[in-house]
mmCIF file of C-alpha atoms in Angstrom:
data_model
loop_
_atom_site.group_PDB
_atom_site.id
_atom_site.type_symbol
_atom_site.label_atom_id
_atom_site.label_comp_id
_atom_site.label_asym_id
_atom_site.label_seq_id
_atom_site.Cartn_x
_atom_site.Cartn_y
_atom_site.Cartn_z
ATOM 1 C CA UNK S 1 186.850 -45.898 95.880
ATOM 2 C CA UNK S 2 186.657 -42.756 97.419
ATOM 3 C CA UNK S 3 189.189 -41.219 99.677
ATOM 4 C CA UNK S 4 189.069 -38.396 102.276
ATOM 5 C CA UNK S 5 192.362 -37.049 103.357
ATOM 6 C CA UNK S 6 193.886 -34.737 106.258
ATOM 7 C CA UNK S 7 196.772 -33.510 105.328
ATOM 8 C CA UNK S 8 198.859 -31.939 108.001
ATOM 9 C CA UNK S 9 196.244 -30.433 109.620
ATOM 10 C CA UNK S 10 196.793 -27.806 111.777
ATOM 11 C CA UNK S 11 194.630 -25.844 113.723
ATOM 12 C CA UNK S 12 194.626 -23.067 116.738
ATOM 13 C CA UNK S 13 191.798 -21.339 118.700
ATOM 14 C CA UNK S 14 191.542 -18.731 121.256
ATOM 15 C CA UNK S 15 195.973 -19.073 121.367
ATOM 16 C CA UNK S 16 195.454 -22.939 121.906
ATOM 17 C CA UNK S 17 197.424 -25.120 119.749
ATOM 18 C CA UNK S 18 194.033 -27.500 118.976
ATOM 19 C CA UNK S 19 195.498 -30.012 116.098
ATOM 20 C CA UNK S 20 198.871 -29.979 115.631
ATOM 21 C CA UNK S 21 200.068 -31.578 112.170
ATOM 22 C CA UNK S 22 197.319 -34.196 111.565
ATOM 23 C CA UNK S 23 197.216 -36.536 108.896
ATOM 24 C CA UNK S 24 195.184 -39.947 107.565
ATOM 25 C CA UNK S 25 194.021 -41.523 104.840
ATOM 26 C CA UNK S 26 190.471 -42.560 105.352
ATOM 27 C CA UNK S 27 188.977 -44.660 102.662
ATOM 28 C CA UNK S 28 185.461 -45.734 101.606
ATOM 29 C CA UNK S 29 184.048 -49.262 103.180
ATOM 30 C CA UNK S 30 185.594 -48.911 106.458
ATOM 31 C CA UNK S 31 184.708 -47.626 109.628
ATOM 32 C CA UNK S 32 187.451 -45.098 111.368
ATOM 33 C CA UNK S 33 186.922 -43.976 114.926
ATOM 34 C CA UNK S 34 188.583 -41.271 116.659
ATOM 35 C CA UNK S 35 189.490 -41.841 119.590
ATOM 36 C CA UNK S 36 190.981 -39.507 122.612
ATOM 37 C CA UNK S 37 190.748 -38.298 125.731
ATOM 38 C CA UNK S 38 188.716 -34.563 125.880
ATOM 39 C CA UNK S 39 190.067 -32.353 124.290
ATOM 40 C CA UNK S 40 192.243 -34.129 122.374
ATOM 41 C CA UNK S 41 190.888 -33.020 119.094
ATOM 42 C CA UNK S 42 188.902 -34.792 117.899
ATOM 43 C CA UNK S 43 185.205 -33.083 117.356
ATOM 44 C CA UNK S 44 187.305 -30.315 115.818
ATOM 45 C CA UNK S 45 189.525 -32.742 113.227
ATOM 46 C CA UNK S 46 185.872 -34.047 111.997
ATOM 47 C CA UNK S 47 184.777 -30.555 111.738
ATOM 48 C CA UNK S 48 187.956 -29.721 109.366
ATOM 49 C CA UNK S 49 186.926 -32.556 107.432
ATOM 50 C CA UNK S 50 183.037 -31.491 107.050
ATOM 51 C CA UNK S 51 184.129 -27.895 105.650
ATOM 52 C CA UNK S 52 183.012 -26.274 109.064
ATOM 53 C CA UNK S 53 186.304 -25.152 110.092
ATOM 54 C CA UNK S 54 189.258 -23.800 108.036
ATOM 55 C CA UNK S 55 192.358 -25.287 109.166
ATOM 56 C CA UNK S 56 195.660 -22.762 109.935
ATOM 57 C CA UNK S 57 197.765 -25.266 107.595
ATOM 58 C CA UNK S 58 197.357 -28.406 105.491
ATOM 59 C CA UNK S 59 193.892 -28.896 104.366
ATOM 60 C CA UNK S 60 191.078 -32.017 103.970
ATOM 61 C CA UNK S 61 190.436 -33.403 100.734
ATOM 62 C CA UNK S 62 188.113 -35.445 99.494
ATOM 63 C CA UNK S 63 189.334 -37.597 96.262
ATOM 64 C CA UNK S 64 192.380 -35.200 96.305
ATOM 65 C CA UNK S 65 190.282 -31.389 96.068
ATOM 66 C CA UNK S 66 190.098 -29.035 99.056
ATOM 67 C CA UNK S 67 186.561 -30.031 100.360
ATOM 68 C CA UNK S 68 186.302 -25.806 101.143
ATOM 69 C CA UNK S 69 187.000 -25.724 97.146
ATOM 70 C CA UNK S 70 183.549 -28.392 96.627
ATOM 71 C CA UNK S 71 180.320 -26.671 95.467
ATOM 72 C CA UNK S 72 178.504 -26.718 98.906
ATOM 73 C CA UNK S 73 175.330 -28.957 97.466
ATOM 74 C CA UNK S 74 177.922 -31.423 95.779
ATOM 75 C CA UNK S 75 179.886 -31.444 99.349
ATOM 76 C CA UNK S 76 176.222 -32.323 101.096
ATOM 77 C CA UNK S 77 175.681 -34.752 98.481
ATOM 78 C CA UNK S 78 179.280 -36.474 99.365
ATOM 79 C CA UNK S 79 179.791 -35.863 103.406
ATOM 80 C CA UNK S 80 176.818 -36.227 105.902
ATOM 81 C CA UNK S 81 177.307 -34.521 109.219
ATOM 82 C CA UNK S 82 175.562 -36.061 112.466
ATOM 83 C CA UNK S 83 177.345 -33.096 114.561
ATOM 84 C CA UNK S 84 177.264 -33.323 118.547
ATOM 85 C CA UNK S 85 174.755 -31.133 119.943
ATOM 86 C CA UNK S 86 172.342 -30.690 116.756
ATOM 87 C CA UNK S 87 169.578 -28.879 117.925
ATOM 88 C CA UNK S 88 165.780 -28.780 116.146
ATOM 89 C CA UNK S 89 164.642 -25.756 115.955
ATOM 90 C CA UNK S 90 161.302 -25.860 114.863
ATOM 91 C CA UNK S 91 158.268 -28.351 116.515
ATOM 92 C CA UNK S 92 158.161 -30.464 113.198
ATOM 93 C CA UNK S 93 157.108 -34.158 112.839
ATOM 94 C CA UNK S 94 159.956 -37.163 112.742
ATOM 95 C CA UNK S 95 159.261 -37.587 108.948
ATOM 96 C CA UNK S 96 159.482 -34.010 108.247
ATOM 97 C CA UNK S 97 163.003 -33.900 109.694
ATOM 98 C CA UNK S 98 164.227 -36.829 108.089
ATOM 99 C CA UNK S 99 163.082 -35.716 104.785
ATOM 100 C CA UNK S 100 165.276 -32.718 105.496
ATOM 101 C CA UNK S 101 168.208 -35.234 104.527
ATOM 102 C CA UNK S 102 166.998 -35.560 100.691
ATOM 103 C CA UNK S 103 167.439 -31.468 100.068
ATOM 104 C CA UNK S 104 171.308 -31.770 98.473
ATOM 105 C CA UNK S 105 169.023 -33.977 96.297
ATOM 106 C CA UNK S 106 166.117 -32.056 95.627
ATOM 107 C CA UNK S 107 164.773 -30.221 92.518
ATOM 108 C CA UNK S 108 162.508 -27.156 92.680
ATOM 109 C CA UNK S 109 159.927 -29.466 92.172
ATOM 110 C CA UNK S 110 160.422 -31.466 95.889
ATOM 111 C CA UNK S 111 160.790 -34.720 96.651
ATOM 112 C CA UNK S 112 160.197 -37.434 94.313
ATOM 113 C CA UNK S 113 159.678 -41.225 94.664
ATOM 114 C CA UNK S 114 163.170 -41.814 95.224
ATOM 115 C CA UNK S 115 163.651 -39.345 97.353
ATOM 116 C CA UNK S 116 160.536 -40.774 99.909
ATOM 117 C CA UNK S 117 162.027 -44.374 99.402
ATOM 118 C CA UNK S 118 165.290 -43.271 100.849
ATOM 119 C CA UNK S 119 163.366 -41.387 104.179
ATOM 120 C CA UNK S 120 161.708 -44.532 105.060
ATOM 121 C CA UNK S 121 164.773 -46.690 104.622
ATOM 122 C CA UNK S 122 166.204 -44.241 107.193
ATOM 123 C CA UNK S 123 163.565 -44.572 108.986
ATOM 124 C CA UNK S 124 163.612 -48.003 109.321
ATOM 125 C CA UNK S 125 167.375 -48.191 109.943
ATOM 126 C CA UNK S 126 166.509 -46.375 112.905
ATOM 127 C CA UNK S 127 163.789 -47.971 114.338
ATOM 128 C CA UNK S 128 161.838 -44.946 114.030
ATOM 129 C CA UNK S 129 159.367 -45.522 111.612
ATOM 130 C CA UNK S 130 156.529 -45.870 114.624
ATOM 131 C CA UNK S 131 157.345 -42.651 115.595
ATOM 132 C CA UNK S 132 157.474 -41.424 112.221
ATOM 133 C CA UNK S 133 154.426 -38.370 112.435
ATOM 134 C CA UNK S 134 155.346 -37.438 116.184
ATOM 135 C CA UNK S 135 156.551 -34.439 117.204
ATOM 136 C CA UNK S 136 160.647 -33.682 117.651
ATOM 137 C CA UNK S 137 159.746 -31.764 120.358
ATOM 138 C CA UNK S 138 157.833 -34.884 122.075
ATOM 139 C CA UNK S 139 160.909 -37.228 121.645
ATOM 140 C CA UNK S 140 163.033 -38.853 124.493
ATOM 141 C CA UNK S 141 166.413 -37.666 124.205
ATOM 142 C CA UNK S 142 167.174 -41.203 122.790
ATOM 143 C CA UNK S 143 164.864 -40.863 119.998
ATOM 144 C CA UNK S 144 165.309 -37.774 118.724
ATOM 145 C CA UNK S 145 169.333 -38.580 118.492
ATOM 146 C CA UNK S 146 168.103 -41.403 116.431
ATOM 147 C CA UNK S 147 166.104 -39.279 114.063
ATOM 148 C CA UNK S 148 168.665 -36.907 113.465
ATOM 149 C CA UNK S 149 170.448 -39.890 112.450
ATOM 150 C CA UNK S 150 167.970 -41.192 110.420
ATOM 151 C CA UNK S 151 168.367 -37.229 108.869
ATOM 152 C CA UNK S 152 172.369 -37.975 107.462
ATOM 153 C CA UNK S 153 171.543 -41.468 106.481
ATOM 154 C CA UNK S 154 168.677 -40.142 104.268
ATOM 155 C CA UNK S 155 170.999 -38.219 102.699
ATOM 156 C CA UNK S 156 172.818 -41.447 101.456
ATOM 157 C CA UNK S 157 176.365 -39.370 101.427
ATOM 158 C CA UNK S 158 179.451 -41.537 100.251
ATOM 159 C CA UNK S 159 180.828 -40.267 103.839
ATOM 160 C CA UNK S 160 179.053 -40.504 106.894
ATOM 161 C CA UNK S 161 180.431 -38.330 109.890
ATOM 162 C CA UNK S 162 179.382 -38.790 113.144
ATOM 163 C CA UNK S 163 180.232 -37.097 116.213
ATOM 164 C CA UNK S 164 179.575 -39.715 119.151
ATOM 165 C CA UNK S 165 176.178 -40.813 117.502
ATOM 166 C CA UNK S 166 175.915 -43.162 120.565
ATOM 167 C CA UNK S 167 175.150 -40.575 123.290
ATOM 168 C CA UNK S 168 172.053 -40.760 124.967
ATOM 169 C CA UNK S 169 171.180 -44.567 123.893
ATOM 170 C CA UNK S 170 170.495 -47.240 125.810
ATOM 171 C CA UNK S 171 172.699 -50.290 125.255
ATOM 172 C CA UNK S 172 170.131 -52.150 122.937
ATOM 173 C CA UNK S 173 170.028 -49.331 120.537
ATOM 174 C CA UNK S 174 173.918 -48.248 120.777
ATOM 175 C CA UNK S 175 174.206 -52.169 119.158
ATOM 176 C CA UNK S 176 171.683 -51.178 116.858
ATOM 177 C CA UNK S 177 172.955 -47.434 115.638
ATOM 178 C CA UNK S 178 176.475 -49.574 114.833
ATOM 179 C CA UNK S 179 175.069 -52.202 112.895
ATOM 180 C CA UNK S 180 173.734 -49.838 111.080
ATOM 181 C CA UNK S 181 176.723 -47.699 110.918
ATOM 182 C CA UNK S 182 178.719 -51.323 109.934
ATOM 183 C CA UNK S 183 176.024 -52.111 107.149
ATOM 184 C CA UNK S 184 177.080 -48.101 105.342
ATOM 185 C CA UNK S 185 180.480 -49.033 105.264
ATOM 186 C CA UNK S 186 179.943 -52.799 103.702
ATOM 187 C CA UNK S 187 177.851 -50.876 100.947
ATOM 188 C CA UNK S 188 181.066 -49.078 99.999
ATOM 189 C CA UNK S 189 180.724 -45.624 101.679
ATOM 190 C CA UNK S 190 182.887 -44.312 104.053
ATOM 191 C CA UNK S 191 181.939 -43.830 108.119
ATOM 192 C CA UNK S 192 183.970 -41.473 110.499
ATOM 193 C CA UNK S 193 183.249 -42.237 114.177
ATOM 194 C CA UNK S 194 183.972 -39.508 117.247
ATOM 195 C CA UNK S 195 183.339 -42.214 120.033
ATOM 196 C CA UNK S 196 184.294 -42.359 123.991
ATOM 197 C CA UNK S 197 183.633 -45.436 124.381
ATOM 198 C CA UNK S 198 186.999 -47.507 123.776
ATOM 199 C CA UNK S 199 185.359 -51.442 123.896
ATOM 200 C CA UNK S 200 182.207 -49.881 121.319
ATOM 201 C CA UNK S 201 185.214 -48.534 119.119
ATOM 202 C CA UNK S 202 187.035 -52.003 119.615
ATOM 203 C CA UNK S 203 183.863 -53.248 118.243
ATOM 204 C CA UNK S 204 183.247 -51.641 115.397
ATOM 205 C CA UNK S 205 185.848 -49.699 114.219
ATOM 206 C CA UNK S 206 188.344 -51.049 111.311
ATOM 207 C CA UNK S 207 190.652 -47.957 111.735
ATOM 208 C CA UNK S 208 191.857 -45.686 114.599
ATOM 209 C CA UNK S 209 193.316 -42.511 114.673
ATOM 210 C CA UNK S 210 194.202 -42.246 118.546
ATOM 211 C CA UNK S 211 194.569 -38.535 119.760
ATOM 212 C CA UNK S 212 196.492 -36.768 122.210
ATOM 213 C CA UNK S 213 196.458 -32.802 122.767
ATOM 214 C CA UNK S 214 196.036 -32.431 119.283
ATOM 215 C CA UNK S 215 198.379 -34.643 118.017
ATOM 216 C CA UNK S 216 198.252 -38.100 116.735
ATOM 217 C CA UNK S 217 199.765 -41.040 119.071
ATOM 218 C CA UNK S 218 198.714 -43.174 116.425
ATOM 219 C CA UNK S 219 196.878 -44.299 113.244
ATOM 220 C CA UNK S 220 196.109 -47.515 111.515
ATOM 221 C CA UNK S 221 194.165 -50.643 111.671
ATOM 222 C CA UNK S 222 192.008 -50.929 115.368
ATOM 223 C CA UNK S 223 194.160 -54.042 116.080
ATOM 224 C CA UNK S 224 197.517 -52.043 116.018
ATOM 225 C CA UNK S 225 196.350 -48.678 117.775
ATOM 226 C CA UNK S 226 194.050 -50.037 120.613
ATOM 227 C CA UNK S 227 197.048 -51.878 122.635
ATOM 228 C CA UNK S 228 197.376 -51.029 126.014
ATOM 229 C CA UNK S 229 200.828 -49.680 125.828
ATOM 230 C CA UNK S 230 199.024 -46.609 123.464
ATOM 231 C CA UNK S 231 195.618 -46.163 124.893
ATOM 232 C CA UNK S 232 197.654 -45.828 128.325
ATOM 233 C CA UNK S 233 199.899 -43.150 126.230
ATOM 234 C CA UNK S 234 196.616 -41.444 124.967
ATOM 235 C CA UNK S 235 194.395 -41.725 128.060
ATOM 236 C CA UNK S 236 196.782 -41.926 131.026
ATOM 237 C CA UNK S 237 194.730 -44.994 132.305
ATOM 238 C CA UNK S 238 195.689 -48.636 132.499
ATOM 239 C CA UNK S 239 193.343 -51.094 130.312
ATOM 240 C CA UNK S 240 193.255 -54.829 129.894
ATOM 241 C CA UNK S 241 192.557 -55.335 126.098
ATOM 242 C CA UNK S 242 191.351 -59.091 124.640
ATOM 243 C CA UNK S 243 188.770 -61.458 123.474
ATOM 244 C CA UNK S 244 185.222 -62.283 124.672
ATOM 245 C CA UNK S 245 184.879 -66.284 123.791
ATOM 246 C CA UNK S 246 182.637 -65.039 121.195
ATOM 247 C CA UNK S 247 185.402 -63.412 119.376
ATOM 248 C CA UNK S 248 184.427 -60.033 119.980
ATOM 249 C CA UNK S 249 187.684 -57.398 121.145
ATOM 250 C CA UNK S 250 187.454 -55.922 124.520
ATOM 251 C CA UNK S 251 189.019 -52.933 126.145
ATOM 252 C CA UNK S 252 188.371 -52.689 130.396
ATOM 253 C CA UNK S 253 189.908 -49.652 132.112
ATOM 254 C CA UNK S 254 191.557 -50.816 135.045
ATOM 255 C CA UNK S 255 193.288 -48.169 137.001
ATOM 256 C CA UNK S 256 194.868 -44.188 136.277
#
């Protein structure tokens, strides 16, 4: 089992106290979302936990070593990024970007059998294996979210970060991206969610780490964080939290 630690992270920018003494133990086959109102922290705690930003104090480790300390092709190989805003810079074809995925992997020699398996398993995951030789630049802004996707899960990292991999989806495909997301996890890897959506985090998530201001309000299993008594703390709204009579966990803002 691997395990991917902050420790007492702490983190200022521009004289702004960002993340203020963070710490969690995420582990491997379970999903974690973090959760928050903006500006709460949370983009920049899964940034500190990629190796893109160096934390003030404490640190992120991944099986107990300073992921800044990990060869940078054996930290690609272990943590896949989906960041925010990930721009494409270059008019290439879906396939083409995917395969971009598979280069923590590659010889000098290029991709190899394995290596084209694992693109059109990504592809597929995605539902973007019709789309497969079009253009990025031709893409809906749907589509080309899930192709960058389709990018980090080509990459088959043991941890999958995410930050909110659900924007710009319609509701079919949001269902779709987590089942996905739910099917890493049960294959033993771990998944790191920023989400804003609180009843799509109820639904998928097995752990929480609830932000405020930088600080944590809360971490644990999804059942004891998302309560309204501490999403009311983290949010300043009012939510009615329960069950669907299928079973599935709802959270419904009600009033500020």
């Amino acid at each position: 089992m691997s395990i991917l630690t902050a420790e007492n992270i702490g983190l200022s920018l521009g004289g702004n106290r960002v993340l203020d003494d963070v710490s969690f133990r995420f582990r491997s086959g379970r999903v974690t979302a973090l959760l928050g109102a903006n500006g709460a922290g949370k983009s920049t705690l899964l940034a500190c936990l990629a190796a893109l930003r160096t934390p003030d104090d404490g640190a992120a480790r991944l099986d107990g070593i300073d992921v800044r300390a990990i060869h940078r092709r054996e930290r690609a190989r272990a943590i896949g990024l989906l960041p925010q805003a990930a721009d494409v810079h270059w008019d290439i074809d879906v396939t083409t970007l995917v395969e971009l995925g598979r280069l923590p992997h590659c010889d000098r020699w290029g991709l190899t059998a394995t290596d084209r398996e694992a693109v059109q398993r990504a592809l597929a995951a995605t539902d973007m294996t019709a789309l497969a030789r079009r253009g990025v630049e031709r893409l809906s802004g749907g589509e080309r979210s899930r192709a960058l996707l389709a990018r980090v899960l080509a990459g088959e990292p043991d941890w999958l970060l995410a930050d909110e991999p659900l924007a710009s989806l319609d509701p079919a495909h949001q269902l779709d991206v987590l089942d996905r997301l739910r099917s890493v996890a049960n294959e033993g890897r771990g998944v790191i969610l920023v989400l804003h959506d609180l009843h799509l985090a109820a639904r998928i998530a097995d752990d929480v780490v609830l932000l405020r201001r930088g600080g944590v309000v809360a971490a644990g299993p999804a059942r004891d964080v998302l309560t309204a008594p501490l999403i009311a703390k983290a949010y300043g709204v009012e939510v009615e939290v329960g069950m669907t009579p299928g079973g599935q966990h709802f959270i419904l803002p009600i009033s500020r």
